[in-house]
Amino acid sequence: ALSVVFETTEDNKVLRKTIEGFHDFAKICSFHKLDDEFNKLIATLSKSLFKFAELAAAQPERIEEPHWVFVRNAKVQMAAQAMFTISFSYADCLRDGWKPLLDYVAKLHKIQALPAALLERDDFVDLQGRPLLSSTHVAIKMLHSESTRGGAKGRSIFSYLW
């Protein structure tokens, strides 16, 4: 019922109350271990986000970049913030709800609406500020060097990761 009110109203006060209702519902689901209901809430919020984006993009007078739909629509912003805040706050209840969350993030990435801070690897740097190689690249290099020297016998898989 909350999602129908959220999708149909344009009143900011009602929108805020429905967001509070979503948060309260998530809290109840978390307390009583109603994981399936919690995941349905996340899926519902995700569906609402996609619906809002499609409606905004379908307006003929708005010929603009797709990511502006997310920036200019307050309802989309509120739903996205609620979905991510609820998911983060009650992540222990999140089971199948990860799929709609990741679908939404993938959609944002596709239309180039994600901030650069989420796409850059600048938090994985050495002391001089150079980007570090991922553990996969390091493991492959170590495997290759060990196999060419013939010294891979007796080493555990963990030695290749570190």
PDB file of C-alpha atoms in Angstrom:
ATOM      1  CA  ALA A   1       0.000   0.000   0.000  1.00  0.00           C
ATOM      2  CA  LEU A   2       2.875   2.368   0.757  1.00  0.00           C
ATOM      3  CA  SER A   3       4.392   1.872  -2.668  1.00  0.00           C
ATOM      4  CA  VAL A   4       1.119   2.811  -4.395  1.00  0.00           C
ATOM      5  CA  VAL A   5       0.894   6.012  -2.348  1.00  0.00           C
ATOM      6  CA  PHE A   6       4.548   6.759  -3.046  1.00  0.00           C
ATOM      7  CA  GLU A   7       4.157   6.253  -6.788  1.00  0.00           C
ATOM      8  CA  THR A   8       0.976   8.281  -7.181  1.00  0.00           C
ATOM      9  CA  THR A   9       1.426  11.295  -4.913  1.00  0.00           C
ATOM     10  CA  GLU A  10       3.187  14.532  -5.757  1.00  0.00           C
ATOM     11  CA  ASP A  11       2.944  16.044  -2.255  1.00  0.00           C
ATOM     12  CA  ASN A  12       6.380  16.246  -0.594  1.00  0.00           C
ATOM     13  CA  LYS A  13       4.949  15.765   2.890  1.00  0.00           C
ATOM     14  CA  VAL A  14       3.218  12.550   1.841  1.00  0.00           C
ATOM     15  CA  LEU A  15       6.394  11.387   0.068  1.00  0.00           C
ATOM     16  CA  ARG A  16       8.421  11.906   3.259  1.00  0.00           C
ATOM     17  CA  LYS A  17       5.833  10.021   5.304  1.00  0.00           C
ATOM     18  CA  THR A  18       5.872   7.069   2.910  1.00  0.00           C
ATOM     19  CA  ILE A  19       9.688   6.981   3.064  1.00  0.00           C
ATOM     20  CA  GLU A  20       9.419   6.935   6.870  1.00  0.00           C
ATOM     21  CA  GLY A  21       6.909   4.102   6.480  1.00  0.00           C
ATOM     22  CA  PHE A  22       9.382   2.170   4.323  1.00  0.00           C
ATOM     23  CA  HIS A  23      12.061   2.644   6.988  1.00  0.00           C
ATOM     24  CA  ASP A  24       9.678   1.531   9.750  1.00  0.00           C
ATOM     25  CA  PHE A  25       8.620  -1.495   7.724  1.00  0.00           C
ATOM     26  CA  ALA A  26      12.268  -2.441   7.199  1.00  0.00           C
ATOM     27  CA  LYS A  27      12.931  -2.084  10.927  1.00  0.00           C
ATOM     28  CA  ILE A  28      10.016  -4.388  11.745  1.00  0.00           C
ATOM     29  CA  CYS A  29      11.171  -6.916   9.148  1.00  0.00           C
ATOM     30  CA  SER A  30      14.659  -6.863  10.602  1.00  0.00           C
ATOM     31  CA  PHE A  31      13.500  -7.254  14.198  1.00  0.00           C
ATOM     32  CA  HIS A  32      11.165 -10.160  13.417  1.00  0.00           C
ATOM     33  CA  LYS A  33      13.499 -11.777  10.844  1.00  0.00           C
ATOM     34  CA  LEU A  34      11.026 -11.350   7.987  1.00  0.00           C
ATOM     35  CA  ASP A  35      13.700 -11.547   5.319  1.00  0.00           C
ATOM     36  CA  ASP A  36      11.324 -12.368   2.458  1.00  0.00           C
ATOM     37  CA  GLU A  37       9.172  -9.318   3.180  1.00  0.00           C
ATOM     38  CA  PHE A  38      12.259  -7.124   3.474  1.00  0.00           C
ATOM     39  CA  ASN A  39      13.515  -8.320   0.099  1.00  0.00           C
ATOM     40  CA  LYS A  40      10.105  -7.613  -1.416  1.00  0.00           C
ATOM     41  CA  LEU A  41      10.400  -4.036  -0.112  1.00  0.00           C
ATOM     42  CA  ILE A  42      13.758  -3.593  -1.842  1.00  0.00           C
ATOM     43  CA  ALA A  43      12.369  -5.093  -5.050  1.00  0.00           C
ATOM     44  CA  THR A  44       9.350  -2.766  -4.864  1.00  0.00           C
ATOM     45  CA  LEU A  45      11.531   0.306  -4.406  1.00  0.00           C
ATOM     46  CA  SER A  46      13.692  -0.790  -7.324  1.00  0.00           C
ATOM     47  CA  LYS A  47      10.658  -1.294  -9.564  1.00  0.00           C
ATOM     48  CA  SER A  48       9.403   2.151  -8.593  1.00  0.00           C
ATOM     49  CA  LEU A  49      12.750   3.660  -9.530  1.00  0.00           C
ATOM     50  CA  PHE A  50      12.700   2.070 -12.967  1.00  0.00           C
ATOM     51  CA  LYS A  51       9.066   3.141 -13.455  1.00  0.00           C
ATOM     52  CA  PHE A  52       9.847   6.767 -12.519  1.00  0.00           C
ATOM     53  CA  ALA A  53      12.786   6.803 -14.917  1.00  0.00           C
ATOM     54  CA  GLU A  54      10.700   5.417 -17.768  1.00  0.00           C
ATOM     55  CA  LEU A  55       7.907   7.928 -17.158  1.00  0.00           C
ATOM     56  CA  ALA A  56      10.306  10.861 -17.046  1.00  0.00           C
ATOM     57  CA  ALA A  57      12.161   9.692 -20.151  1.00  0.00           C
ATOM     58  CA  ALA A  58       8.898   9.229 -22.066  1.00  0.00           C
ATOM     59  CA  GLN A  59       7.964  12.904 -21.852  1.00  0.00           C
ATOM     60  CA  PRO A  60       8.474  14.326 -25.373  1.00  0.00           C
ATOM     61  CA  GLU A  61       9.426  17.827 -24.223  1.00  0.00           C
ATOM     62  CA  ARG A  62      12.410  16.443 -22.314  1.00  0.00           C
ATOM     63  CA  ILE A  63      15.143  15.676 -24.759  1.00  0.00           C
ATOM     64  CA  GLU A  64      18.121  15.376 -22.467  1.00  0.00           C
ATOM     65  CA  GLU A  65      20.763  12.966 -21.319  1.00  0.00           C
ATOM     66  CA  PRO A  66      19.305   9.890 -19.590  1.00  0.00           C
ATOM     67  CA  HIS A  67      21.177  10.519 -16.346  1.00  0.00           C
ATOM     68  CA  TRP A  68      19.421  13.857 -15.892  1.00  0.00           C
ATOM     69  CA  VAL A  69      16.202  11.933 -15.219  1.00  0.00           C
ATOM     70  CA  PHE A  70      17.776  10.771 -11.976  1.00  0.00           C
ATOM     71  CA  VAL A  71      19.203  14.160 -11.107  1.00  0.00           C
ATOM     72  CA  ARG A  72      16.133  16.318 -11.730  1.00  0.00           C
ATOM     73  CA  ASN A  73      13.409  14.078 -10.346  1.00  0.00           C
ATOM     74  CA  ALA A  74      13.057  14.444  -6.561  1.00  0.00           C
ATOM     75  CA  LYS A  75      10.915  11.322  -6.300  1.00  0.00           C
ATOM     76  CA  VAL A  76      13.605   9.237  -7.997  1.00  0.00           C
ATOM     77  CA  GLN A  77      16.220  10.652  -5.640  1.00  0.00           C
ATOM     78  CA  MET A  78      14.091   9.943  -2.573  1.00  0.00           C
ATOM     79  CA  ALA A  79      13.358   6.376  -3.673  1.00  0.00           C
ATOM     80  CA  ALA A  80      17.016   5.680  -4.489  1.00  0.00           C
ATOM     81  CA  GLN A  81      18.211   7.139  -1.203  1.00  0.00           C
ATOM     82  CA  ALA A  82      15.588   5.139   0.712  1.00  0.00           C
ATOM     83  CA  MET A  83      16.468   1.921  -1.102  1.00  0.00           C
ATOM     84  CA  PHE A  84      20.199   2.240  -0.468  1.00  0.00           C
ATOM     85  CA  THR A  85      19.832   3.506   3.107  1.00  0.00           C
ATOM     86  CA  ILE A  86      17.435   0.714   4.054  1.00  0.00           C
ATOM     87  CA  SER A  87      19.622  -1.892   2.349  1.00  0.00           C
ATOM     88  CA  PHE A  88      22.719  -0.640   4.134  1.00  0.00           C
ATOM     89  CA  SER A  89      21.021  -0.311   7.514  1.00  0.00           C
ATOM     90  CA  TYR A  90      19.483  -3.788   7.469  1.00  0.00           C
ATOM     91  CA  ALA A  91      21.905  -5.675   5.229  1.00  0.00           C
ATOM     92  CA  ASP A  92      21.632  -8.767   7.420  1.00  0.00           C
ATOM     93  CA  CYS A  93      18.070  -9.255   6.075  1.00  0.00           C
ATOM     94  CA  LEU A  94      19.058  -8.784   2.452  1.00  0.00           C
ATOM     95  CA  ARG A  95      18.884 -12.088   0.604  1.00  0.00           C
ATOM     96  CA  ASP A  96      17.415 -11.968  -2.907  1.00  0.00           C
ATOM     97  CA  GLY A  97      17.177  -8.193  -2.610  1.00  0.00           C
ATOM     98  CA  TRP A  98      20.753  -7.807  -3.840  1.00  0.00           C
ATOM     99  CA  LYS A  99      19.660  -8.477  -7.417  1.00  0.00           C
ATOM    100  CA  PRO A 100      17.378  -5.427  -7.777  1.00  0.00           C
ATOM    101  CA  LEU A 101      19.988  -3.294  -6.030  1.00  0.00           C
ATOM    102  CA  LEU A 102      22.714  -4.371  -8.416  1.00  0.00           C
ATOM    103  CA  ASP A 103      20.372  -4.068 -11.401  1.00  0.00           C
ATOM    104  CA  TYR A 104      19.769  -0.464 -10.417  1.00  0.00           C
ATOM    105  CA  VAL A 105      23.486   0.237  -9.996  1.00  0.00           C
ATOM    106  CA  ALA A 106      24.129  -1.386 -13.395  1.00  0.00           C
ATOM    107  CA  LYS A 107      21.444   0.843 -14.938  1.00  0.00           C
ATOM    108  CA  LEU A 108      23.056   3.912 -13.393  1.00  0.00           C
ATOM    109  CA  HIS A 109      26.436   2.809 -14.718  1.00  0.00           C
ATOM    110  CA  LYS A 110      24.999   2.220 -18.190  1.00  0.00           C
ATOM    111  CA  ILE A 111      23.623   5.746 -18.434  1.00  0.00           C
ATOM    112  CA  GLN A 112      26.786   7.195 -16.849  1.00  0.00           C
ATOM    113  CA  ALA A 113      25.005   8.493 -13.752  1.00  0.00           C
ATOM    114  CA  LEU A 114      27.399   7.035 -11.176  1.00  0.00           C
ATOM    115  CA  PRO A 115      29.891   9.371  -9.531  1.00  0.00           C
ATOM    116  CA  ALA A 116      33.503   8.986 -10.606  1.00  0.00           C
ATOM    117  CA  ALA A 117      34.501   8.090  -7.038  1.00  0.00           C
ATOM    118  CA  LEU A 118      32.648   4.779  -7.406  1.00  0.00           C
ATOM    119  CA  LEU A 119      34.362   3.945 -10.665  1.00  0.00           C
ATOM    120  CA  GLU A 120      37.961   4.837  -9.838  1.00  0.00           C
ATOM    121  CA  ARG A 121      40.383   2.660  -7.933  1.00  0.00           C
ATOM    122  CA  ASP A 122      42.216   5.509  -6.239  1.00  0.00           C
ATOM    123  CA  ASP A 123      41.629   3.991  -2.810  1.00  0.00           C
ATOM    124  CA  PHE A 124      43.979   1.139  -3.744  1.00  0.00           C
ATOM    125  CA  VAL A 125      47.257   3.028  -4.005  1.00  0.00           C
ATOM    126  CA  ASP A 126      50.716   2.498  -2.595  1.00  0.00           C
ATOM    127  CA  LEU A 127      52.557   5.038  -0.448  1.00  0.00           C
ATOM    128  CA  GLN A 128      53.660   6.993  -3.529  1.00  0.00           C
ATOM    129  CA  GLY A 129      50.080   7.282  -4.827  1.00  0.00           C
ATOM    130  CA  ARG A 130      50.440   4.796  -7.697  1.00  0.00           C
ATOM    131  CA  PRO A 131      47.439   2.481  -8.280  1.00  0.00           C
ATOM    132  CA  LEU A 132      47.993  -1.028  -6.999  1.00  0.00           C
ATOM    133  CA  LEU A 133      47.437  -4.065  -9.136  1.00  0.00           C
ATOM    134  CA  SER A 134      44.462  -6.191  -8.229  1.00  0.00           C
ATOM    135  CA  SER A 135      45.130  -9.447  -6.391  1.00  0.00           C
ATOM    136  CA  THR A 136      44.145 -11.320  -9.546  1.00  0.00           C
ATOM    137  CA  HIS A 137      46.954  -9.720 -11.566  1.00  0.00           C
ATOM    138  CA  VAL A 138      49.474 -10.392  -8.788  1.00  0.00           C
ATOM    139  CA  ALA A 139      48.394 -14.046  -8.515  1.00  0.00           C
ATOM    140  CA  ILE A 140      48.649 -14.557 -12.277  1.00  0.00           C
ATOM    141  CA  LYS A 141      52.143 -13.017 -12.356  1.00  0.00           C
ATOM    142  CA  MET A 142      53.257 -15.199  -9.444  1.00  0.00           C
ATOM    143  CA  LEU A 143      51.808 -18.333 -11.029  1.00  0.00           C
ATOM    144  CA  HIS A 144      53.511 -17.535 -14.315  1.00  0.00           C
ATOM    145  CA  SER A 145      56.896 -16.862 -12.697  1.00  0.00           C
ATOM    146  CA  GLU A 146      56.673 -20.009 -10.535  1.00  0.00           C
ATOM    147  CA  SER A 147      55.679 -22.202 -13.450  1.00  0.00           C
ATOM    148  CA  THR A 148      58.566 -20.956 -15.603  1.00  0.00           C
ATOM    149  CA  ARG A 149      61.026 -21.645 -12.771  1.00  0.00           C
ATOM    150  CA  GLY A 150      59.403 -24.952 -11.820  1.00  0.00           C
ATOM    151  CA  GLY A 151      59.065 -23.975  -8.165  1.00  0.00           C
ATOM    152  CA  ALA A 152      55.305 -24.138  -7.727  1.00  0.00           C
ATOM    153  CA  LYS A 153      55.419 -27.440  -5.832  1.00  0.00           C
ATOM    154  CA  GLY A 154      54.555 -27.272  -2.157  1.00  0.00           C
ATOM    155  CA  ARG A 155      53.107 -23.764  -2.175  1.00  0.00           C
ATOM    156  CA  SER A 156      49.581 -23.154  -0.964  1.00  0.00           C
ATOM    157  CA  ILE A 157      47.000 -21.257  -2.980  1.00  0.00           C
ATOM    158  CA  PHE A 158      47.066 -18.478  -0.371  1.00  0.00           C
ATOM    159  CA  SER A 159      50.700 -17.734  -1.111  1.00  0.00           C
ATOM    160  CA  TYR A 160      49.658 -16.693  -4.607  1.00  0.00           C
ATOM    161  CA  LEU A 161      47.104 -14.203  -3.342  1.00  0.00           C
ATOM    162  CA  TRP A 162      49.398 -12.264  -1.027  1.00  0.00           C
TER     163      TRP A 162
END
